[in-house]
XYZ file of C-alpha atoms in Angstrom:
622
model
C 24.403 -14.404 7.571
C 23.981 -11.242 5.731
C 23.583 -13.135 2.604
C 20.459 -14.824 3.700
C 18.634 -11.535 4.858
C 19.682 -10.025 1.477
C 18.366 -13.180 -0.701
C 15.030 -13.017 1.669
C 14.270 -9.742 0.249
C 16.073 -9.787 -3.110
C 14.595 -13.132 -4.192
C 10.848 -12.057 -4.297
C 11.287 -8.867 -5.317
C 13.831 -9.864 -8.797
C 11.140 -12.905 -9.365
C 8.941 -10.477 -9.378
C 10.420 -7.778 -11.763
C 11.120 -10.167 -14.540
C 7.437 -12.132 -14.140
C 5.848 -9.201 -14.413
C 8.391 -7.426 -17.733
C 8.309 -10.845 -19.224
C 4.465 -10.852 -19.966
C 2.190 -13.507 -21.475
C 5.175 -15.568 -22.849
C 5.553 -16.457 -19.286
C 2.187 -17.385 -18.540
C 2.991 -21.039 -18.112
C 6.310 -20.883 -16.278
C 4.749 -18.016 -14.118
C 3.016 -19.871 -11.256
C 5.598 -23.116 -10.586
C 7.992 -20.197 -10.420
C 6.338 -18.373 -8.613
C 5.666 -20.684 -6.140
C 8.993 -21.972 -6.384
C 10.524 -18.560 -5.282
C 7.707 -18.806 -2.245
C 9.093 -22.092 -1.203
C 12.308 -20.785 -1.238
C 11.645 -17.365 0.668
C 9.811 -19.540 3.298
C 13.293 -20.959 4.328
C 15.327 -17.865 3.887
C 12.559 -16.681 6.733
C 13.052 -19.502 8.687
C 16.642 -19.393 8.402
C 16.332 -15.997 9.201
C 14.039 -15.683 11.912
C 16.472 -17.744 14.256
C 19.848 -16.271 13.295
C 19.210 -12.653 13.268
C 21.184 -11.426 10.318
C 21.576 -8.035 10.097
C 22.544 -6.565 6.663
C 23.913 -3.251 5.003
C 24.203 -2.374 1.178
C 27.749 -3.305 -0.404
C 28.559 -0.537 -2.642
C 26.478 2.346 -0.841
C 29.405 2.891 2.609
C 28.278 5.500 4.599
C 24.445 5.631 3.641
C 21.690 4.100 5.933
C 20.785 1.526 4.110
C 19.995 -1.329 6.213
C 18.292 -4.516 7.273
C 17.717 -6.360 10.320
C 15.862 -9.231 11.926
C 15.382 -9.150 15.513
C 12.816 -11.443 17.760
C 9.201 -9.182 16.162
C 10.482 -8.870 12.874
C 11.319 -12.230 13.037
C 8.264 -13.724 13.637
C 6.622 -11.606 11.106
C 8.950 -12.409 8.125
C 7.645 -16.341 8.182
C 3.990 -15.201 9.073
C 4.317 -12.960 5.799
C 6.513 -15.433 3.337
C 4.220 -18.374 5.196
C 0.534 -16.684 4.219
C 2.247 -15.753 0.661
C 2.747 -19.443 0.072
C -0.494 -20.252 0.923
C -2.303 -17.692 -1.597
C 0.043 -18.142 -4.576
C -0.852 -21.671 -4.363
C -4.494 -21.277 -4.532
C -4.067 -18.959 -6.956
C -2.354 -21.575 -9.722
C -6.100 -22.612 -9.445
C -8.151 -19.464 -9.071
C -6.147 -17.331 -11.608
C -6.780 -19.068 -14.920
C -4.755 -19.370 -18.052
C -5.473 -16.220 -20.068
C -5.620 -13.814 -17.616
C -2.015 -12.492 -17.839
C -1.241 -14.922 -15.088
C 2.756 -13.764 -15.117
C 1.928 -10.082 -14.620
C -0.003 -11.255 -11.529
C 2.686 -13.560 -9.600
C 4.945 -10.988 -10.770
C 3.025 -8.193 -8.807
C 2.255 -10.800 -6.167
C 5.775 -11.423 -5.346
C 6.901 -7.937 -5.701
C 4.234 -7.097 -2.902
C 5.088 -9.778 -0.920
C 8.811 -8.621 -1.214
C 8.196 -4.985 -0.531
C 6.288 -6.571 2.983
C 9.320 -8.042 3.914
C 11.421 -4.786 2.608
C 9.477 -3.450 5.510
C 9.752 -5.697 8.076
C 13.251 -5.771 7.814
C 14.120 -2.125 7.524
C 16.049 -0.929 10.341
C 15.294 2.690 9.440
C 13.147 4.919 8.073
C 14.886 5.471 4.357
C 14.318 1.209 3.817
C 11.318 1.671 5.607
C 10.176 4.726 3.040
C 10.978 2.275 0.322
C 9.040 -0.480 1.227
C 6.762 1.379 1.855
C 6.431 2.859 -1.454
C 6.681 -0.277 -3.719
C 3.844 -1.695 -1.963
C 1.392 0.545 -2.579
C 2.545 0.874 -5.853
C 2.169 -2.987 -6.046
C -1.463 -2.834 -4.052
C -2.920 -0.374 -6.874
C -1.809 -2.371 -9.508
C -3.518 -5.263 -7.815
C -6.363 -3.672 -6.938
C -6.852 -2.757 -10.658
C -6.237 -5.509 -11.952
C -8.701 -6.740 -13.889
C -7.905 -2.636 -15.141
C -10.644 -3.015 -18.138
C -13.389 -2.319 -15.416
C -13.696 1.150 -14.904
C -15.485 0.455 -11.464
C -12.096 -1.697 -10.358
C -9.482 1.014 -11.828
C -11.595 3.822 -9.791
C -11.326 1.731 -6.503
C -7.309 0.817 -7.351
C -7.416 5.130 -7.290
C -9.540 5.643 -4.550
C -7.575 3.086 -2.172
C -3.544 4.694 -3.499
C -5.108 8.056 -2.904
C -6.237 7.717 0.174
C -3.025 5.536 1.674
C -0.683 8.260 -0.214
C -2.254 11.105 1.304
C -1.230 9.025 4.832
C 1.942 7.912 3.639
C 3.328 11.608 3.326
C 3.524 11.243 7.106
C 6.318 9.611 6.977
C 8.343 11.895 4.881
C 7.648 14.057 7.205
C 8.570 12.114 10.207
C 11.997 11.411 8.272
C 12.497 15.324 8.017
C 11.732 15.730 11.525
C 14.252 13.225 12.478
C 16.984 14.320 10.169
C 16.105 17.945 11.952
C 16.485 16.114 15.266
C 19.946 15.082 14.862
C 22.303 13.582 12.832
C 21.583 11.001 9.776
C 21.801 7.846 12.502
C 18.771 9.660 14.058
C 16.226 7.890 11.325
C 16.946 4.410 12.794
C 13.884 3.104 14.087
C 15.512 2.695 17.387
C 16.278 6.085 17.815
C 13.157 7.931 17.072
C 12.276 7.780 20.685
C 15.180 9.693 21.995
C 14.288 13.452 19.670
C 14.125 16.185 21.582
C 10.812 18.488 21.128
C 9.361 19.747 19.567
C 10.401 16.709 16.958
C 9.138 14.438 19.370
C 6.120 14.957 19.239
C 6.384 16.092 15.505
C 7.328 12.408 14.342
C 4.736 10.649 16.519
C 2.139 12.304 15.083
C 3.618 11.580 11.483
C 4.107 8.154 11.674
C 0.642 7.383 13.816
C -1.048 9.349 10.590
C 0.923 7.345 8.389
C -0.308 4.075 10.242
C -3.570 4.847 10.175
C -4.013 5.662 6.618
C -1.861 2.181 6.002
C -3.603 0.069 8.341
C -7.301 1.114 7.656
C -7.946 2.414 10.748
C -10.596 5.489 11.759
C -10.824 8.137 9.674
C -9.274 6.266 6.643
C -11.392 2.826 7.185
C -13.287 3.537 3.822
C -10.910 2.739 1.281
C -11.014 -1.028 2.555
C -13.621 -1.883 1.044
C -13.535 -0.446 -2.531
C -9.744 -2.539 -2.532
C -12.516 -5.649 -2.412
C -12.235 -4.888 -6.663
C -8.860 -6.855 -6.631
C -8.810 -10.800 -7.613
C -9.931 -13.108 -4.029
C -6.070 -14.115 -3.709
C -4.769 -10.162 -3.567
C -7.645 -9.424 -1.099
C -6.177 -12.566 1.400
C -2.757 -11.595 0.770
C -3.491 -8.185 1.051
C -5.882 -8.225 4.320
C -3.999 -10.578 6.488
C 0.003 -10.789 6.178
C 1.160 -7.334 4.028
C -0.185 -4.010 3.194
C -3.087 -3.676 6.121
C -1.187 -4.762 8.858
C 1.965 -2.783 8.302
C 0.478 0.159 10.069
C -0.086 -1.601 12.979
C 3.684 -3.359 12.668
C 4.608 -0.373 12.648
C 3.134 0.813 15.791
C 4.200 -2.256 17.447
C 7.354 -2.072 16.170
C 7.472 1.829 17.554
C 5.729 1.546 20.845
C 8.640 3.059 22.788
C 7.850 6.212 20.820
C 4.856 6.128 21.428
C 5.227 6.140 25.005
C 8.600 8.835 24.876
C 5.704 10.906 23.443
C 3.438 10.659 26.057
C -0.055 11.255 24.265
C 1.030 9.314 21.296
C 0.096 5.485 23.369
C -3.319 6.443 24.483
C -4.352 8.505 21.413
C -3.475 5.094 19.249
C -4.820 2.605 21.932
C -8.406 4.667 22.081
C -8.101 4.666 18.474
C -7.867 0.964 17.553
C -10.571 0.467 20.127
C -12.766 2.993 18.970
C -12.465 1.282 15.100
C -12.717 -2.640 16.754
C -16.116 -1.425 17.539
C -17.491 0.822 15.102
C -15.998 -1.448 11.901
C -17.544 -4.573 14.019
C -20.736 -3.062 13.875
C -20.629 -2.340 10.318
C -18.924 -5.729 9.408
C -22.705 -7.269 11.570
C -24.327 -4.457 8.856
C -22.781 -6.589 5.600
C -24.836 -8.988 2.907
C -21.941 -8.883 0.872
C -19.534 -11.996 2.486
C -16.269 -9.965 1.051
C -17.473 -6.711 2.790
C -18.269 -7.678 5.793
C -14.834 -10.184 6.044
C -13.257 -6.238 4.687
C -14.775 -4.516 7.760
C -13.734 -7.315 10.408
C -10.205 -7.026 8.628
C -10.348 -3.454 10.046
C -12.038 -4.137 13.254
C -9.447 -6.578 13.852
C -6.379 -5.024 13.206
C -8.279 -2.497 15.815
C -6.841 -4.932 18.364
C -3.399 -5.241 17.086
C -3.208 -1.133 17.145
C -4.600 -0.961 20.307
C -2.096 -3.271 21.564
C 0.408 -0.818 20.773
C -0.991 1.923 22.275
C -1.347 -0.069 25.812
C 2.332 -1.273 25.479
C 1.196 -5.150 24.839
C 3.842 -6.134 22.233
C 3.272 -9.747 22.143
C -0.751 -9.471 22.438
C -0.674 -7.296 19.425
C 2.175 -9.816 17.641
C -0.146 -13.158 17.934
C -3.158 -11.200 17.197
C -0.891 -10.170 13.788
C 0.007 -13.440 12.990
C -3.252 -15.432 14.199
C -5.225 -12.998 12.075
C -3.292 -13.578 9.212
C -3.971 -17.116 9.031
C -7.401 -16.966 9.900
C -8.174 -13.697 7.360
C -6.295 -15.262 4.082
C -8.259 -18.389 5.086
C -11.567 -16.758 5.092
C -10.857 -14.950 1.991
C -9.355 -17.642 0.082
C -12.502 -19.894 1.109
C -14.885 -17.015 -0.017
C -13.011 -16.474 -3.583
C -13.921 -20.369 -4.003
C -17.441 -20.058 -3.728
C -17.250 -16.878 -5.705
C -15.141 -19.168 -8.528
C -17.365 -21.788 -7.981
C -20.450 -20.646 -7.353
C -20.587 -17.002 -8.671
C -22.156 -15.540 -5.889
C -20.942 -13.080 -2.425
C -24.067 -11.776 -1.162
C -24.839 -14.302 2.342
C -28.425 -14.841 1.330
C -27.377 -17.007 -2.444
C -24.220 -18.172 -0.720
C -26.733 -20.722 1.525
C -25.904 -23.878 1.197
C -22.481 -23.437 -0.171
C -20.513 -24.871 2.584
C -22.273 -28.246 2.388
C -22.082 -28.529 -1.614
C -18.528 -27.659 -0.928
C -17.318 -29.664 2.236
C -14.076 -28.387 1.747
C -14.299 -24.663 1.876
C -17.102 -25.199 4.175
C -15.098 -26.464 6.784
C -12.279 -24.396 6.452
C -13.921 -21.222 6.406
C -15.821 -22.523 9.732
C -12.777 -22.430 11.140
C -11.591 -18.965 9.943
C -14.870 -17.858 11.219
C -14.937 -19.973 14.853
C -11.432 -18.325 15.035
C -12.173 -14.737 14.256
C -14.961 -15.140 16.780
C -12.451 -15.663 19.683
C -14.023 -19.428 19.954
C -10.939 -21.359 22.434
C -9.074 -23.254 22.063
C -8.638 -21.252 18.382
C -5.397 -19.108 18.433
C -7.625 -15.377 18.514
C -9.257 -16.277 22.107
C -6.355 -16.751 23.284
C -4.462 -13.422 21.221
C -7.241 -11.334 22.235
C -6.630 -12.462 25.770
C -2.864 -11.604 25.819
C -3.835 -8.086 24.415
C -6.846 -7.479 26.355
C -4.942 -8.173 29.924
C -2.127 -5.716 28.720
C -5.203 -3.114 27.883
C -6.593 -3.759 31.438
C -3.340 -2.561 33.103
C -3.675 0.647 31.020
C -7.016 1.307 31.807
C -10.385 -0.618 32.865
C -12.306 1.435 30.388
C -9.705 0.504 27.500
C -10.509 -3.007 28.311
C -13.895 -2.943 28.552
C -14.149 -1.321 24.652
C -11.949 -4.238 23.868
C -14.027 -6.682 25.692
C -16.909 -5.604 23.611
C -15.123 -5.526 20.384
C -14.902 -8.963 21.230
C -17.955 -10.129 21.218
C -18.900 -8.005 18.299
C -16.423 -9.838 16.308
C -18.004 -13.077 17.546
C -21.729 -11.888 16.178
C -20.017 -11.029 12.817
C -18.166 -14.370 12.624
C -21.393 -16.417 13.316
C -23.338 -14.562 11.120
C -21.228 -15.359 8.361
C -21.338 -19.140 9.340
C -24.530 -19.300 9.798
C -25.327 -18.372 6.077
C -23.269 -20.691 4.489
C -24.008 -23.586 6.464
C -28.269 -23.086 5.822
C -29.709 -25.449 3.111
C -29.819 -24.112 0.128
C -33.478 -22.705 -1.571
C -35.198 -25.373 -2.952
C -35.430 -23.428 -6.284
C -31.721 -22.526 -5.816
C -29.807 -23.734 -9.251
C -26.176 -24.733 -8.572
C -25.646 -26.508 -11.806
C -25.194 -22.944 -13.825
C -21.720 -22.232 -12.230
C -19.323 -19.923 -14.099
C -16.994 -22.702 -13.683
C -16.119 -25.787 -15.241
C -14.704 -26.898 -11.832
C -17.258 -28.342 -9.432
C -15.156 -28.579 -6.155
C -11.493 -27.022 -4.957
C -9.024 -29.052 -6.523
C -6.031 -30.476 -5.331
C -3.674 -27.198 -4.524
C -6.253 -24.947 -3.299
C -8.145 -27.454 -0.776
C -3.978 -28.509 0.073
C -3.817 -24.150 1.131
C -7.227 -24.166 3.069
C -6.223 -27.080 5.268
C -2.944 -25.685 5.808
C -4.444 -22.324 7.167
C -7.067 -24.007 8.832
C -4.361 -26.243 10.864
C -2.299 -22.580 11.665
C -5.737 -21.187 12.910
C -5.622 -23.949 15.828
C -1.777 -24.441 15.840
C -1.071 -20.915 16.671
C -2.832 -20.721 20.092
C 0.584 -22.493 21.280
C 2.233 -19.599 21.653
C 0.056 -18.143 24.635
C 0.707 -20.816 26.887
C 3.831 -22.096 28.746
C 6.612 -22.779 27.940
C 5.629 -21.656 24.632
C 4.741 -18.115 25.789
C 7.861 -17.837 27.447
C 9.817 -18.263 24.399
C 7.714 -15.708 23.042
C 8.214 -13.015 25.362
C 12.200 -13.716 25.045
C 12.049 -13.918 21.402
C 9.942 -9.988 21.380
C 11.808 -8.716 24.014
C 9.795 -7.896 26.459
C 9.870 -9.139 29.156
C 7.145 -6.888 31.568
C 4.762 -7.875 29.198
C 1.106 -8.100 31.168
C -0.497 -11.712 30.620
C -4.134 -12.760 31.264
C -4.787 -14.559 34.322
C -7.299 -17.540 34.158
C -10.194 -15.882 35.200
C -9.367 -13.429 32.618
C -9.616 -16.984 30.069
C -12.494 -18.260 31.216
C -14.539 -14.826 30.976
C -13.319 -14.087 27.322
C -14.444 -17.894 26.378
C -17.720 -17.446 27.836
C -18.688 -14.266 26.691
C -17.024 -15.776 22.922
C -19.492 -18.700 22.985
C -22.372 -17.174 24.430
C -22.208 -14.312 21.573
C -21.885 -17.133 19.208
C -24.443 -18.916 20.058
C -26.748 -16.147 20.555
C -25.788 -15.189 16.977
C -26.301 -18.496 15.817
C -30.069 -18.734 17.445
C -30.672 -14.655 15.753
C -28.946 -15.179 12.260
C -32.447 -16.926 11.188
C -34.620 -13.569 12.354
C -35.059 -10.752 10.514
C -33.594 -7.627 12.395
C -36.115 -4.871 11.505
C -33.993 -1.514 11.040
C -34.639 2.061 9.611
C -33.542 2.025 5.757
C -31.199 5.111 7.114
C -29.712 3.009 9.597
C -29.135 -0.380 7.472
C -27.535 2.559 4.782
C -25.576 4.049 7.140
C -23.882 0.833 8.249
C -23.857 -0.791 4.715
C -21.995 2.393 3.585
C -19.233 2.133 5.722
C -20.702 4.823 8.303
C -20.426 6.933 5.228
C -16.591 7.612 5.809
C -15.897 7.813 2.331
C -18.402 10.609 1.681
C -16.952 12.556 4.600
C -13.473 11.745 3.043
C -14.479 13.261 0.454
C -15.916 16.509 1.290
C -12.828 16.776 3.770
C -9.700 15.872 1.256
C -11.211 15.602 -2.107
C -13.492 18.328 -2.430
C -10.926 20.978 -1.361
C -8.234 19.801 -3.612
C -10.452 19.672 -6.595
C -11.700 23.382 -5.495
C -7.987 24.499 -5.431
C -7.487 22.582 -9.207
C -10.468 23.878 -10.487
C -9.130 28.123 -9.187
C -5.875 27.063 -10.352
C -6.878 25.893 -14.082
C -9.327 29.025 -13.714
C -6.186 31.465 -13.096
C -3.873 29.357 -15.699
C -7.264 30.108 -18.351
C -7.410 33.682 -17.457
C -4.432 35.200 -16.353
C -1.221 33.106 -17.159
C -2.708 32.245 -20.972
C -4.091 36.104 -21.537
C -0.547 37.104 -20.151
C 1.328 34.941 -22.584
C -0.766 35.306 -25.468
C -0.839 39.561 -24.852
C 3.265 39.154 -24.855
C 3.877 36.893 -27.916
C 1.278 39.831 -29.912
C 3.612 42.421 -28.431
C 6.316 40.871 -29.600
C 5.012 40.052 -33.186
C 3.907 44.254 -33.290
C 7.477 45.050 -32.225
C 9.113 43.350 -34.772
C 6.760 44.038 -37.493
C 7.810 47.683 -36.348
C 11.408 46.928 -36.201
C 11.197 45.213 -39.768
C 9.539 48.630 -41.102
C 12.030 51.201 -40.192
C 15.344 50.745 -38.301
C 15.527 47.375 -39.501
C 15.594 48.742 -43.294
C 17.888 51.514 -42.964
C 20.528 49.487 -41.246
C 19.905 46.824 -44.208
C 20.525 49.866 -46.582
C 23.254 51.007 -44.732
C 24.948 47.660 -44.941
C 24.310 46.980 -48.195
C 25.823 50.396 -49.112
C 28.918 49.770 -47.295
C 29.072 46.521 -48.691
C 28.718 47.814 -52.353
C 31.398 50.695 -52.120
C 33.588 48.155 -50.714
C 33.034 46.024 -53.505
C 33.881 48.943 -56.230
C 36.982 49.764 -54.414
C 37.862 46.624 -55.087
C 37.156 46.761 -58.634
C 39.352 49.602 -59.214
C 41.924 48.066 -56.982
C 42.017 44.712 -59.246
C 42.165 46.686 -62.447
C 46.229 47.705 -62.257
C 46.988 44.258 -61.472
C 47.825 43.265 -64.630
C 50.896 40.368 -64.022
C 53.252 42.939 -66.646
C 56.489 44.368 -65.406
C 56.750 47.200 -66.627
C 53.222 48.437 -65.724
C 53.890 48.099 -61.979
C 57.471 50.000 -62.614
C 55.620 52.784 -64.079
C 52.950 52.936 -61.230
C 56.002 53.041 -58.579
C 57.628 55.642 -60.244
C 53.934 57.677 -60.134
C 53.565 57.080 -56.890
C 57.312 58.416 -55.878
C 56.947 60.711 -58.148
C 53.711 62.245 -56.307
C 55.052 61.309 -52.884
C 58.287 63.324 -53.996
C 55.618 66.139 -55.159
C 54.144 66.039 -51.890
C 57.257 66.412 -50.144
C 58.406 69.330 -51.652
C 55.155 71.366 -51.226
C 54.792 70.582 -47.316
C 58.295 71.572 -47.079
């Protein structure tokens, strides 16, 4: 079966190489294909997902290069190929011919591919690589539309900021390789370091999370990644890049507990960001901000799962939240295609001009709000009972995370489903289109059916599948009056959103600012990491300027006196000198050539001079 793991990874990730190199002679063949590799990878996951392959590279004995699919990894390779599916089809509608539409299901695939790189990776060297392609992939989508300066600078700001996390993880892989032997980067191993690497590679890799995942202090570069095309922002929010931090954490809970600070610094963490990106997420006018914020707040819940040990709670928030997040996004990129407008206030009206999305996106939103029977109530339940057996304060935070996230949800709703202005002009859409065609209404309904399909897994014997499938089997699970009080407290915050969304909330201009910048995180990011490194480039080209230039320039004139100097005295007497030599050679020559004749007799007379004066000379030393 190590074929099929191989071709799950290989597939999307080749597709996506030659899409991408081939260029706009591809343009037509580029989204069937695309979609056809999706289609494909789907049941390589599926395949997958129930047989457990585990793979290692032919060729490469000896080196850790391998791939596995165990009961969490499992279920997140078919969320992740699933949710791909679902966007590239939309996007055969929302990415139009002439807008290098084979560079863009090539990148698409190759992110989706580096995803499932890291799902799969049993260690941290495939993990590392993964890793690496998809933020690669991410800033190339990000920038996509890379004639924009104002998209190009937020495809920088978001790599940055994620690279600056992601060295984390090289570190964690040094501390591990100091830790022990090379089998000591498996991901199954990282738990059993001694210390001072313990404690070394939990903080690495919850850094590295963090920074990957969005959450607190590195929350800002969320939103600027809202630059990217509607189908990389759904792809990119719900099933791949975001939520690999928090995989990660889930994936790496029993290091986090081996560590002993490293579960309730990450638990108080996600909980802290649930409420605090909630708030700003109630803050937004702009429909792809605020669904950017809730995408943080959210995955809040999946990282606090980690750090209160509840596996499956955090693994059905994962996948419920990807369905409902690519759903909402999707949705929202329609009315932007359709409609040219994101702010709440012009999008009123849209859902009943467009039924479709409307509905749909009422759905995302009733889910995201923890509505039951939806599949987040009961997610958020799982999670939330395994944060009240860590702590009662931990659950409360959650509990009112919760309801945040049903004010934001409503909010939303409540916009779209207002009549429109009477002196509101529809008919001048940027679009010829005036509804979802075929393909992307076939993706929406497809979501919109996982959003209420994926509750299933929290109740028996469903959940009891799912708790053998993750392996774990002490997993804490919400009791019913646990149930009821979430869906109360999820429909009264509705509603009572629903009655407020038509009032005007008077707040200080500071306040609304504060909130609408993203509790001005990226400003602090700045003065914290930016400012200093551009201080240390600005000394360092101020010391290349003044010292290293003078010093080279001062020793290439030294050298030009020197042999100017050289050139004017030594230099000519040793030329004279040579030349002389080479001139008295050249006249002994002369008078050497001039007895040799070619006559006889001539050379018998010049022996018989020369024995006569050696004969001369003999007799007189004598």
């Amino acid at each position: 079966m190590s074929a099929v793991l191989w071709a799950l990874v290989a597939l999307p990730l080749a597709a996506g190489v030659l899409l991408a190199v081939a260029g706009r002679g591809a343009d037509r063949v580029a989204p069937p294909v695309a979609v056809g590799v999706a289609v494909a990878d789907l049941a390589l996951a599926c395949v997958a997902a129930f047989a457990h392959p585990d793979a290692r590279a032919p060729l490469l004995a000896g080196l850790p290069f391998q791939f596995r699919v165990d009961g969490l990894s499992g279920l997140l390779v078919v969320t992740v190929t699933a949710v791909t599916l679902a966007v590239l089809v939309f996007s055969v509608w929302d990415i139009r011919p002439g807008e290098a539409r084979a560079r863009f299901f090539g990148l698409m695939l190759l992110f989706s591919g580096s995803m499932l790189t890291t799902v799969t990776a049993a260690n941290l060297l495939m993990l590392l690589m993964g890793w690496e392609i998809m933020g690669a992939t991410s800033w190339a989508l990000i920038g996509y539309w890379w004639r924009d300066p104002e998209r190009t600078h937020a495809a920088d700001t978001a790599f940055v900021t994620t690279r600056a996390a992601d060295l984390g993880l090289y570190l964690a892989a040094g501390a591990a390789l100091a830790a022990g032997p090379s089998e000591s980067l498996a991901l199954g191993a990282l738990d059993r370091a001694a210390e001072p690497w313990l404690s070394l590679i939990t903080a690495s890799v919850v850094v590295a999370a963090f920074g990957k995942s969005a959450q607190l202090p590195f929350s800002f570069w969320l939103s600027r990644a809202m630059q990217g095309p509607s189908p990389v922002s759904a792809l990119l929010h719900s099933a791949t890049m975001v939520v690999a931090g928090a995989y990660l954490l889930l994936r790496l809970e029993p290091l986090l507990d081996a560590s002993g600070w490293g579960g309730p610094v990450v638990a108080w963490t996600g909980a802290a960001t649930a409420v605090a990106l909630g708030l700003v997420a109630v803050a937004q006018s702009d429909l792809k901000q605020l669904l950017a914020a809730s995408s943080c707040a959210q995955i809040g819940f999946m990282v606090m799962a980690a750090g209160a040990g509840g596996i499956v709670g955090g693994t059905l928030q994962l996948m419920a939240h990807a369905a409902a997040k690519s759903l909402a996004f999707l949705a929202a990129g329609a009315w932007l295609t359709l409609l040219g407008a994101k702010i709440l206030p012009a999008l009123r009206g849209a859902a009943r001009q467009h039924r479709t999305a409307g509905i749909t996106f009422t759905m995302a939103a009733l889910t995201l709000a923890g509505v039951p029977p939806l599949s987040l109530w009961a997610a958020k339940d799982v999670l939330l009972a395994a944060a009240l057996e860590d702590s009662i304060w931990l659950y409360a935070v959650g509990l009112a995370a919760a309801v945040i996230s049903a004010a934001y949800s409503v909010k939303a709703m409540w916009f779209v489903w207002q009549p429109a202005p009477d002196d509101a002009d529809r008919s001048a859409t940027p679009s010829k289109a005036r509804r979802v065609p075929v393909l992307g209404a076939l993706s929406l309904v497809v979501l919109g059916v996982a959003c209420a399909a994926l509750t299933l897994p929290t109740f028996p014997p469903v959940r009891d599948a799912v708790l053998r499938v993750v392996g774990d089997g002490g997993q804490a699970l919400p009791s019913s009056w646990e149930f009821v009080l979430s869906a109360v407290l999820a429909m009264t915050a509705s509603a009572a959103a629903w009655a407020w969304g038509s009032r005007t909330v008077r707040l200080h201009a500071a306040v609304l600012a504060w909130f609408g910048d993203w509790l001005h995180l990226e400003t602090a990011a700045r003065a914290v990491l930016a400012r200093p490194v551009l201080a240390l480039a600005h000394a360092l080209a101020a010391f290349d300027d003044r010292v290293l230039d003078r010093g080279v320039d001062g020793a290439a004139r030294g050298a030009l006196r020197l042999a100017h100097l050289t050139d004017r005295g030594p230099e000519q007497r040793v030329d004279g000198a040579v030349e002389g030599v080479a001139s008295t050679a050249g006249a002994f020559g002369r008078w050497a050539r001039r007895p040799q004749t070619g006559q006889l007799h001539q050379y018998l007379a010049q022996a018989v001079a020369a024995f006569t004066v050696l004969a001369v000379v003999f007799v007189l030393v004598r």
